[in-house]
Amino acid sequence: MTTRSYLDARAPLHPVAREAVLAALDEGWADPTRLHSEGRRAATLLAAARATLAESLGCRPEEVHATPSHTASLHAAVAAVTTARRRVAARVVHSAVERGALIAAAREVGSAPVAVDRTGRVELETWRQALGEPAALAALQLANPEVGTLQPIAAAHEVAAAAGVPLLVDGGAGVGHVPVPEAWDLLAADPTSWGGPAGVGVLAVRSRVRVRPVGPEDPDPWAPGGVSVPLLVGAAAGLRAVLTGREAAERRRRALLERIRACVAGIPDVDVPGAARADESLPHVMTFSCLYVDGEALLGELDRRGIAVGSGSACTASSLEPSHVLVAMGVLTHGNVRLTLSLEASDEDVDRLCAALPDAVATVRRALGADAL
Amino acid sequence: MSQAATPPVPRVLDYRGLRCPMPIVRLAADTRGEPAGTTVTVLWTDPAARSDLAAWARMRGANVAEVVPAEPLDGVEAWATTLVLGPPR
C-alpha cells in the first residue's frame, strides 16, 4: 500500500514510456543528423517516433515536429503562423481561458480574447463574431487543464475555416485522455500529461498551413539544435500505450471523479465550477474552491496528510494574480484545489482524499477564524 | 411613486493591503447578522478581490452594485466595491 496520493497535473512517467526512454538512451544517443551507423540508428528511432505520433494524432509523419516543451510548442506555433500571415492581420483570436503561454504569445502580436460562459466554454456566436474581423490565427484548447471543460473544437474549426483563418488546437490536457480531434490546422500535444517524459513537446502542423518559424536559421527551426531522440521515443510510445486503453481508463476515472464530487458536495461553502455534463468535460480533471480558505495553507494541510494537488489560487503562486481561468469563469479564486487523476489513480487515492479533505478545510478555516462564518 | 428617502451612506470597510482570502473573511465577519438590503462599500488592493467579491456575492445572495477606483494605498492601485447584502445566515 502506497502512503502518498499524487493528484497533480504532470502525470507520473508511464511504465511503457520509461522503458522506451531507457532503451533509446542506449540505442539512440548519437546525433541523428550524422551519416555514420550510430547516427543512422538514432535517425531511425527518431523517424519511428514521428511515425508513431503521426498515427496517434491522425496526420502524416512529416507534419509532426518535436519541440523543447509544450510551452515552446505554443510559442513557436503562434509566432510561425502570425509571421507568415502578418500581411493579413496582426490579431490572434483565442478563448479567455487558454493556457498562459498561449495568451503571452498572442499578446506579442495582438491578443483578441473571446469570453467564456460559467462553465468555461466559448460561445460559438461570440467566436464567430471575433472571427468576423481579419485574424492571423485562431487558437482554442481541446480542454481546459484547470477545470476540465471541453471546447467545441469541430464547430470552432468550421467557423475559422470559413473565415480562412488557421486554427491552433492546444491539446495539452486532453490528448491521451479523450479522442484526438480531427478538426485542426495545428495541434500541440503535451507528453507530460499522458506520462511521457518532461523535456519534449509535440507540435503537428498540417502541410497546407503557411508557417514561417522565427529565430536564427537552424536545420530544425522547431527545436533549434535538434530534439532529444530518447525523450521523443518515450513520448511516442507512451501516447500509443495510453490510447490503446483509453476508453477503459476514461470510464474508470469518471467513476473516481464522481466519488470525489460526492465527497466535495458534503463540505459547506464549496464552489465547484466547470461543466455539469460528463461529455462536456475531461474524465480526469476537476477543480473546486473553498470559501474562507487560504489555498496555500490547504495545499500544505493536504500534503501533510499524504496528498499532492495543484491550485489556481493567487496565494499559492509566485504572482499575486489568481488563475485567469477562474477569473474568466467568475468563480471563487481563493481556496482553490485542482485535481488531475493519472492512469495510476486508484480507489485508495480517492478514499485518502475524501477522508482528509473535510478536516483539512475545517483546519484552515479555523486558523483564519472563519469556521463559524 | 412614493418619494424616495435619501439613501444612507454605505458603511466603508477598508481591507486595503490584505491578501486573499482575508478581504472575504473579514467582509463575512464584519457584516455578520446585517439585514438583507444593507449596502456596504469594500476597499481593496488584492487583485483576487475583484472576482472573489463577485463570487462571494453570488454564493451569499448579495449583489455587486458597482466597482470604482479608490484612494491608492502606498502607491498601490485600490478599488471600491459596493455590495447589497443578501439575507443573514
Coordinates of C-alpha atoms in Angstrom, one line a residue:
Chain A
M1 CA 0.0 0.0 0.0
T2 CA 1.4 3.4 -1.0
T3 CA 1.5 6.1 1.5
R4 CA 1.0 9.1 -0.8
S5 CA -1.6 10.1 -3.4
Y6 CA -0.3 12.2 -6.2
L7 CA -3.1 14.1 -7.9
D8 CA -1.4 16.9 -9.7
A9 CA -1.2 17.8 -13.4
R10 CA 2.1 16.3 -14.6
A11 CA 1.4 12.6 -14.9
P12 CA 3.8 10.1 -13.3
L13 CA 6.1 8.5 -16.0
H14 CA 4.1 5.8 -17.8
P15 CA 6.0 2.4 -17.5
V16 CA 5.9 2.0 -21.3
A17 CA 7.3 5.5 -21.8
R18 CA 10.0 4.9 -19.2
E19 CA 11.1 1.6 -20.8
A20 CA 11.2 3.3 -24.3
V21 CA 13.3 6.2 -23.0
L22 CA 15.8 3.9 -21.3
A23 CA 16.1 1.7 -24.5
A24 CA 16.5 4.7 -26.7
L25 CA 19.2 6.2 -24.4
D26 CA 21.2 3.1 -25.2
E27 CA 20.4 2.9 -28.9
G28 CA 19.7 6.4 -30.0
W29 CA 22.2 8.6 -28.1
A30 CA 24.1 9.7 -31.3
D31 CA 23.4 12.8 -33.4
P32 CA 20.6 11.7 -35.8
T33 CA 21.9 14.2 -38.5
R34 CA 25.2 12.3 -38.9
L35 CA 25.6 9.7 -41.6
H36 CA 27.5 7.0 -39.7
S37 CA 25.9 3.9 -38.3
E38 CA 25.4 5.3 -34.9
G39 CA 23.8 8.5 -36.3
R40 CA 21.6 6.5 -38.6
R41 CA 20.4 4.3 -35.8
A42 CA 19.3 7.4 -33.9
A43 CA 17.7 8.8 -37.0
T44 CA 15.8 5.5 -37.5
L45 CA 14.4 5.8 -33.9
L46 CA 13.5 9.4 -34.5
A47 CA 11.6 8.6 -37.7
A48 CA 9.8 5.8 -36.0
A49 CA 8.8 8.0 -33.1
R50 CA 7.4 10.6 -35.5
A51 CA 5.5 8.0 -37.5
T52 CA 4.0 6.6 -34.2
L53 CA 3.0 10.1 -33.1
A54 CA 1.5 10.8 -36.6
E55 CA -0.6 7.7 -36.4
S56 CA -1.8 8.6 -32.9
L57 CA -2.6 12.2 -33.9
G58 CA -4.1 11.4 -37.3
C59 CA -1.7 13.1 -39.6
R60 CA 1.5 12.4 -41.7
P61 CA 4.9 11.9 -40.1
E62 CA 6.4 14.9 -41.9
E63 CA 3.7 17.1 -40.2
V64 CA 4.9 16.1 -36.7
H65 CA 7.5 18.3 -35.1
A66 CA 9.3 17.9 -31.8
T67 CA 9.9 21.0 -29.6
P68 CA 11.6 21.5 -26.3
S69 CA 8.4 21.7 -24.3
H70 CA 4.6 22.3 -24.6
T71 CA 5.1 25.9 -23.8
A72 CA 7.7 26.2 -26.6
S73 CA 5.2 24.5 -29.0
L74 CA 2.6 27.1 -28.3
H75 CA 5.1 30.0 -28.5
A76 CA 6.5 28.7 -31.8
A77 CA 3.1 27.9 -33.3
V78 CA 1.8 31.4 -32.7
A79 CA 5.0 33.1 -33.9
A80 CA 5.3 30.9 -37.0
V81 CA 1.7 31.4 -38.2
T82 CA 1.4 35.0 -37.4
T83 CA 4.7 35.8 -39.1
A84 CA 3.7 34.0 -42.2
R85 CA 0.3 35.8 -42.2
R86 CA 1.4 39.2 -41.0
R87 CA 0.1 40.9 -44.1
V88 CA -3.4 39.5 -43.5
A89 CA -3.7 40.7 -39.9
A90 CA -1.9 41.1 -36.6
R91 CA -4.5 39.6 -34.4
V92 CA -4.9 36.2 -32.6
V93 CA -8.4 35.2 -31.7
H94 CA -8.4 32.9 -28.6
S95 CA -10.6 31.9 -25.7
A96 CA -10.1 33.8 -22.5
V97 CA -9.2 30.5 -20.7
E98 CA -6.3 29.5 -22.9
R99 CA -3.0 28.5 -21.3
G100 CA -0.9 31.4 -20.0
A101 CA 1.8 30.6 -22.5
L102 CA -0.5 30.9 -25.4
I103 CA -2.0 34.2 -24.2
A104 CA 1.5 35.6 -23.7
A105 CA 2.5 34.6 -27.3
A106 CA -0.8 36.1 -28.6
R107 CA 0.0 39.4 -26.8
E108 CA 3.3 39.7 -28.7
V109 CA 1.2 40.0 -31.9
G110 CA -2.3 41.2 -30.8
S111 CA -4.5 39.3 -28.4
A112 CA -8.2 39.1 -29.1
P113 CA -9.7 37.1 -26.2
V114 CA -13.2 35.6 -26.6
A115 CA -15.2 35.4 -23.4
V116 CA -16.4 32.1 -21.9
D117 CA -19.6 31.1 -20.1
R118 CA -19.8 30.0 -16.4
T119 CA -18.6 26.5 -17.4
G120 CA -15.6 27.8 -19.2
R121 CA -16.8 27.1 -22.7
V122 CA -16.6 29.6 -25.6
E123 CA -19.9 30.6 -27.1
L124 CA -19.9 29.9 -30.8
E125 CA -21.7 33.1 -31.7
T126 CA -19.1 35.2 -29.9
W127 CA -16.3 33.1 -31.5
R128 CA -18.0 33.7 -34.9
Q129 CA -18.2 37.5 -34.3
A130 CA -14.5 37.6 -33.3
L131 CA -13.5 35.8 -36.5
G132 CA -15.7 38.3 -38.5
E133 CA -12.7 40.6 -38.5
P134 CA -9.4 39.7 -40.1
A135 CA -7.2 37.5 -37.9
A136 CA -3.8 35.8 -38.4
L137 CA -4.6 32.9 -36.2
A138 CA -7.4 31.3 -34.1
A139 CA -6.5 29.3 -31.0
L140 CA -8.7 27.1 -28.9
Q141 CA -7.8 24.4 -26.3
L142 CA -9.2 20.9 -26.6
A143 CA -9.9 21.0 -22.9
N144 CA -9.1 23.3 -20.0
P145 CA -6.2 22.0 -17.9
E146 CA -7.6 23.6 -14.7
V147 CA -11.3 22.9 -14.8
G148 CA -11.6 20.2 -17.4
T149 CA -14.2 21.8 -19.7
L150 CA -14.1 20.6 -23.3
Q151 CA -14.3 23.1 -26.1
P152 CA -16.4 22.7 -29.3
I153 CA -13.4 22.1 -31.5
A154 CA -15.1 20.8 -34.6
A155 CA -17.6 23.7 -34.7
A156 CA -14.9 26.3 -33.9
H157 CA -12.7 24.9 -36.7
E158 CA -15.6 25.1 -39.1
V159 CA -16.1 28.8 -38.3
A160 CA -12.3 29.5 -38.5
A161 CA -12.0 27.7 -41.8
A162 CA -15.0 29.6 -43.3
A163 CA -13.1 32.8 -42.3
G164 CA -9.9 31.5 -43.9
V165 CA -8.1 31.5 -40.5
P166 CA -6.0 28.6 -39.4
L167 CA -6.9 27.0 -36.0
L168 CA -4.3 26.1 -33.5
V169 CA -5.7 23.5 -31.0
D170 CA -3.9 23.3 -27.7
G171 CA -4.4 19.6 -27.0
G172 CA -2.3 19.8 -23.8
A173 CA -4.7 18.5 -21.1
G174 CA -6.8 16.4 -23.5
V175 CA -4.7 14.3 -25.9
G176 CA -4.3 10.9 -24.4
H177 CA -7.5 11.2 -22.3
V178 CA -10.3 12.0 -24.8
P179 CA -10.5 11.2 -28.5
V180 CA -7.9 13.1 -30.5
P181 CA -9.8 15.7 -32.6
E182 CA -9.6 15.7 -36.4
A183 CA -10.5 19.3 -36.9
W184 CA -7.3 21.3 -36.6
D185 CA -4.6 23.1 -38.6
L186 CA -2.0 23.0 -35.9
L187 CA -2.2 20.7 -32.9
A188 CA 0.1 20.9 -29.8
A189 CA 0.2 17.9 -27.5
D190 CA 1.9 17.7 -24.2
P191 CA 3.7 14.4 -23.3
T192 CA 3.8 15.2 -19.6
S193 CA 0.0 14.9 -19.5
W194 CA 0.0 11.3 -20.7
G195 CA 3.0 10.0 -18.7
G196 CA 5.7 10.9 -21.3
P197 CA 8.9 12.4 -20.1
A198 CA 9.3 16.2 -19.5
G199 CA 11.7 18.0 -21.8
V200 CA 10.0 17.5 -25.1
G201 CA 6.8 18.8 -26.8
V202 CA 4.9 17.7 -29.9
L203 CA 3.5 20.1 -32.5
A204 CA 1.7 18.9 -35.6
V205 CA 1.3 21.3 -38.4
R206 CA -0.9 20.3 -41.5
S207 CA 1.2 20.8 -44.6
R208 CA -1.5 23.2 -46.1
V209 CA -0.8 25.7 -43.3
R210 CA 1.6 28.6 -44.1
V211 CA 4.2 28.9 -41.4
R212 CA 7.4 30.9 -41.1
P213 CA 9.3 29.8 -38.0
V214 CA 11.1 32.7 -36.3
G215 CA 14.6 32.9 -34.9
P216 CA 18.1 32.3 -36.3
E217 CA 18.4 29.8 -39.2
D218 CA 18.7 26.2 -38.0
P219 CA 18.2 22.8 -39.6
D220 CA 15.4 22.2 -37.2
P221 CA 13.6 25.6 -36.6
W222 CA 11.0 23.9 -34.2
A223 CA 13.8 22.6 -31.9
P224 CA 17.0 24.5 -32.7
G225 CA 20.0 22.3 -32.2
G226 CA 17.8 19.2 -32.6
V227 CA 15.4 17.2 -30.4
S228 CA 16.2 14.6 -27.7
V229 CA 15.6 11.4 -29.6
P230 CA 15.2 9.2 -26.4
L231 CA 12.6 11.7 -24.9
L232 CA 10.6 11.8 -28.2
V233 CA 10.7 8.0 -28.4
G234 CA 9.3 7.8 -24.9
A235 CA 6.6 10.4 -25.6
A236 CA 5.5 8.4 -28.7
A237 CA 5.5 5.0 -27.0
G238 CA 3.6 6.5 -24.0
L239 CA 0.9 8.0 -26.2
R240 CA 0.4 4.8 -28.1
A241 CA 0.1 2.9 -24.9
V242 CA -2.5 5.2 -23.3
L243 CA -4.6 5.5 -26.4
T244 CA -4.8 1.7 -26.6
G245 CA -6.5 1.5 -23.2
R246 CA -8.1 5.0 -23.4
E247 CA -11.8 4.1 -23.2
A248 CA -11.5 1.9 -20.1
A249 CA -9.3 4.5 -18.4
E250 CA -11.9 7.1 -19.2
R251 CA -14.7 5.1 -17.6
R252 CA -12.7 4.2 -14.6
R253 CA -11.6 7.8 -13.9
R254 CA -15.0 9.3 -14.5
A255 CA -16.3 7.0 -11.7
L256 CA -13.5 8.2 -9.4
L257 CA -14.3 11.8 -10.2
E258 CA -18.0 11.1 -9.3
R259 CA -16.9 9.8 -5.9
I260 CA -14.8 12.9 -5.4
R261 CA -17.7 15.2 -6.4
A262 CA -19.9 13.5 -3.9
C263 CA -17.5 14.0 -1.0
V264 CA -16.8 17.6 -2.0
A265 CA -20.6 18.3 -2.1
G266 CA -20.7 17.4 1.6
I267 CA -18.3 20.2 2.6
P268 CA -20.1 23.5 3.3
D269 CA -19.4 26.6 1.1
V270 CA -17.5 25.0 -1.8
D271 CA -17.8 26.3 -5.3
V272 CA -17.5 23.6 -7.9
P273 CA -17.1 25.2 -11.4
G274 CA -16.9 23.5 -14.8
A275 CA -19.3 21.6 -17.0
A276 CA -22.0 19.7 -15.3
R277 CA -22.3 17.0 -18.0
A278 CA -19.6 14.4 -18.2
D279 CA -19.4 14.5 -22.0
E280 CA -18.5 18.2 -21.8
S281 CA -15.6 17.7 -19.5
L282 CA -12.3 15.7 -19.2
P283 CA -12.6 12.4 -17.5
H284 CA -9.7 13.1 -15.1
V285 CA -9.6 16.8 -14.2
M286 CA -11.7 18.7 -11.7
T287 CA -11.4 21.8 -9.5
F288 CA -13.2 23.3 -6.6
S289 CA -12.8 26.4 -4.4
C290 CA -13.4 26.6 -0.7
L291 CA -14.8 29.8 0.7
Y292 CA -12.7 31.4 3.5
V293 CA -9.8 29.1 2.8
D294 CA -6.2 30.1 2.1
G295 CA -5.2 27.9 -0.9
E296 CA -1.5 27.6 0.1
A297 CA -2.5 26.5 3.6
L298 CA -4.9 24.0 2.3
L299 CA -2.2 22.5 -0.1
G300 CA 0.0 22.2 3.0
E301 CA -2.7 20.5 5.1
L302 CA -3.3 18.0 2.3
D303 CA 0.4 17.4 1.7
R304 CA 0.8 16.6 5.4
R305 CA -2.0 14.1 5.0
G306 CA -0.2 12.5 2.1
I307 CA -2.0 14.1 -0.8
A308 CA -0.4 16.2 -3.6
V309 CA -2.7 18.5 -5.5
G310 CA -2.5 21.7 -7.6
S311 CA -4.1 25.1 -7.1
G312 CA -5.1 28.2 -9.1
S313 CA -5.3 30.5 -6.1
A314 CA -3.1 33.6 -6.1
C315 CA -1.6 32.9 -2.7
T316 CA -0.1 29.6 -4.0
A317 CA 1.8 31.1 -6.9
S318 CA 4.7 33.4 -7.3
S319 CA 2.3 36.0 -8.7
L320 CA -0.4 38.0 -6.8
E321 CA -2.8 37.3 -9.7
P322 CA -5.2 34.4 -9.3
S323 CA -5.8 32.0 -12.1
H324 CA -7.1 33.8 -15.2
V325 CA -9.2 30.8 -15.9
L326 CA -11.2 31.0 -12.6
V327 CA -11.5 34.8 -13.1
A328 CA -12.8 34.5 -16.6
M329 CA -15.4 32.0 -15.4
G330 CA -16.4 34.2 -12.5
V331 CA -15.7 31.5 -9.8
L332 CA -14.2 31.9 -6.4
T333 CA -10.4 32.0 -6.8
H334 CA -9.2 31.5 -3.2
G335 CA -9.1 28.2 -1.5
N336 CA -8.8 26.5 -4.9
V337 CA -7.8 22.9 -5.4
R338 CA -7.1 21.4 -8.8
L339 CA -7.2 17.6 -9.1
T340 CA -5.8 15.6 -12.0
L341 CA -6.2 11.8 -11.9
S342 CA -3.4 10.0 -13.7
L343 CA -3.8 6.5 -15.1
E344 CA -2.4 5.2 -11.8
A345 CA -5.1 7.0 -9.6
S346 CA -7.0 4.4 -7.6
D347 CA -9.9 4.0 -5.3
E348 CA -7.4 4.1 -2.5
D349 CA -6.3 7.6 -3.6
V350 CA -9.9 8.8 -3.6
D351 CA -10.5 7.2 -0.2
R352 CA -7.5 9.0 1.2
L353 CA -8.6 12.4 -0.3
C354 CA -12.2 12.0 0.8
A355 CA -11.1 11.1 4.4
A356 CA -8.7 14.1 4.6
L357 CA -10.5 16.9 2.8
P358 CA -13.3 17.9 5.2
D359 CA -10.9 18.1 8.2
A360 CA -8.2 19.9 6.1
V361 CA -10.7 22.5 5.0
A362 CA -12.0 22.9 8.6
T363 CA -8.5 23.2 10.0
V364 CA -7.6 26.1 7.6
R365 CA -10.9 27.9 8.2
R366 CA -10.4 27.6 12.0
A367 CA -6.9 29.1 11.6
L368 CA -8.4 32.1 9.8
G369 CA -11.2 32.5 12.4
A370 CA -13.7 31.7 9.7
D371 CA -15.1 28.4 11.0
A372 CA -18.4 30.0 12.1
L373 CA -18.9 32.4 9.1
Chain B
M1 CA -44.4 56.6 -6.8
S2 CA -43.5 57.4 -3.2
Q3 CA -40.9 60.0 -2.5
A4 CA -37.5 58.2 -2.2
A5 CA -35.6 58.8 1.0
T6 CA -32.0 59.8 0.7
P7 CA -30.1 56.5 0.6
P8 CA -27.9 56.1 3.7
V9 CA -24.2 56.5 3.1
P10 CA -22.9 52.9 2.9
R11 CA -20.6 51.7 5.7
V12 CA -17.0 51.6 4.4
L13 CA -14.9 48.5 5.1
D14 CA -11.2 49.2 4.4
Y15 CA -9.4 46.0 3.5
R16 CA -6.6 47.6 1.5
G17 CA -3.3 45.8 2.0
L18 CA -5.0 42.5 2.9
R19 CA -4.1 39.4 0.8
C20 CA -6.6 36.8 -0.3
P21 CA -8.6 35.2 1.3
M22 CA -8.6 37.8 4.1
P23 CA -10.8 40.5 2.5
I24 CA -13.6 38.0 2.0
V25 CA -13.1 36.5 5.5
R26 CA -13.2 40.0 7.1
L27 CA -16.2 41.0 5.0
A28 CA -18.2 38.0 6.2
A29 CA -17.2 38.7 9.8
D30 CA -17.8 42.4 9.7
T31 CA -21.3 42.1 8.0
R32 CA -22.5 39.2 10.1
G33 CA -26.1 39.5 11.1
E34 CA -26.7 42.6 9.0
P35 CA -30.2 42.6 7.4
A36 CA -30.8 41.9 3.7
G37 CA -30.5 45.0 1.6
T38 CA -27.8 46.6 3.7
T39 CA -25.3 48.4 1.5
V40 CA -21.5 48.3 2.2
T41 CA -18.5 49.6 0.4
V42 CA -15.4 47.5 0.5
L43 CA -12.0 49.0 -0.3
W44 CA -9.3 46.5 -1.5
T45 CA -5.9 46.3 -3.2
D46 CA -5.6 42.5 -3.6
P47 CA -6.0 41.5 -7.3
A48 CA -8.0 38.4 -6.3
A49 CA -10.6 40.5 -4.5
R50 CA -12.5 41.7 -7.6
S51 CA -13.5 38.2 -8.7
D52 CA -13.8 36.8 -5.2
L53 CA -16.2 39.6 -4.0
A54 CA -18.4 38.8 -7.1
A55 CA -18.2 35.1 -6.3
W56 CA -19.0 35.6 -2.6
A57 CA -22.0 37.8 -3.6
R58 CA -23.3 35.0 -5.8
M59 CA -22.8 32.4 -3.1
R60 CA -24.4 34.6 -0.4
G61 CA -27.3 36.0 -2.3
A62 CA -25.8 39.5 -2.4
N63 CA -25.4 41.9 -5.3
V64 CA -22.4 43.9 -6.6
A65 CA -23.7 47.4 -7.3
E66 CA -20.5 49.0 -8.6
V67 CA -16.8 48.7 -8.7
V68 CA -14.9 52.1 -8.9
P69 CA -11.3 53.2 -8.3
A70 CA -10.5 54.2 -4.8
E71 CA -7.7 56.1 -3.0
P72 CA -4.4 54.1 -3.6
L73 CA -2.6 52.7 -0.5
D74 CA 1.1 53.5 -0.5
G75 CA 1.0 53.9 -4.3
V76 CA -0.8 50.5 -4.8
E77 CA -3.9 50.7 -7.0
A78 CA -7.1 50.4 -4.9
W79 CA -10.7 49.7 -5.7
A80 CA -14.1 50.2 -4.0
T81 CA -16.8 47.6 -4.5
T82 CA -20.3 48.4 -3.3
L83 CA -22.4 45.4 -2.3
V84 CA -26.0 45.0 -1.4
L85 CA -26.1 42.2 1.2
G86 CA -28.3 39.1 1.0
P87 CA -30.3 37.6 3.8
P88 CA -28.4 36.9 7.1
R89 CA -27.4 33.3 7.8

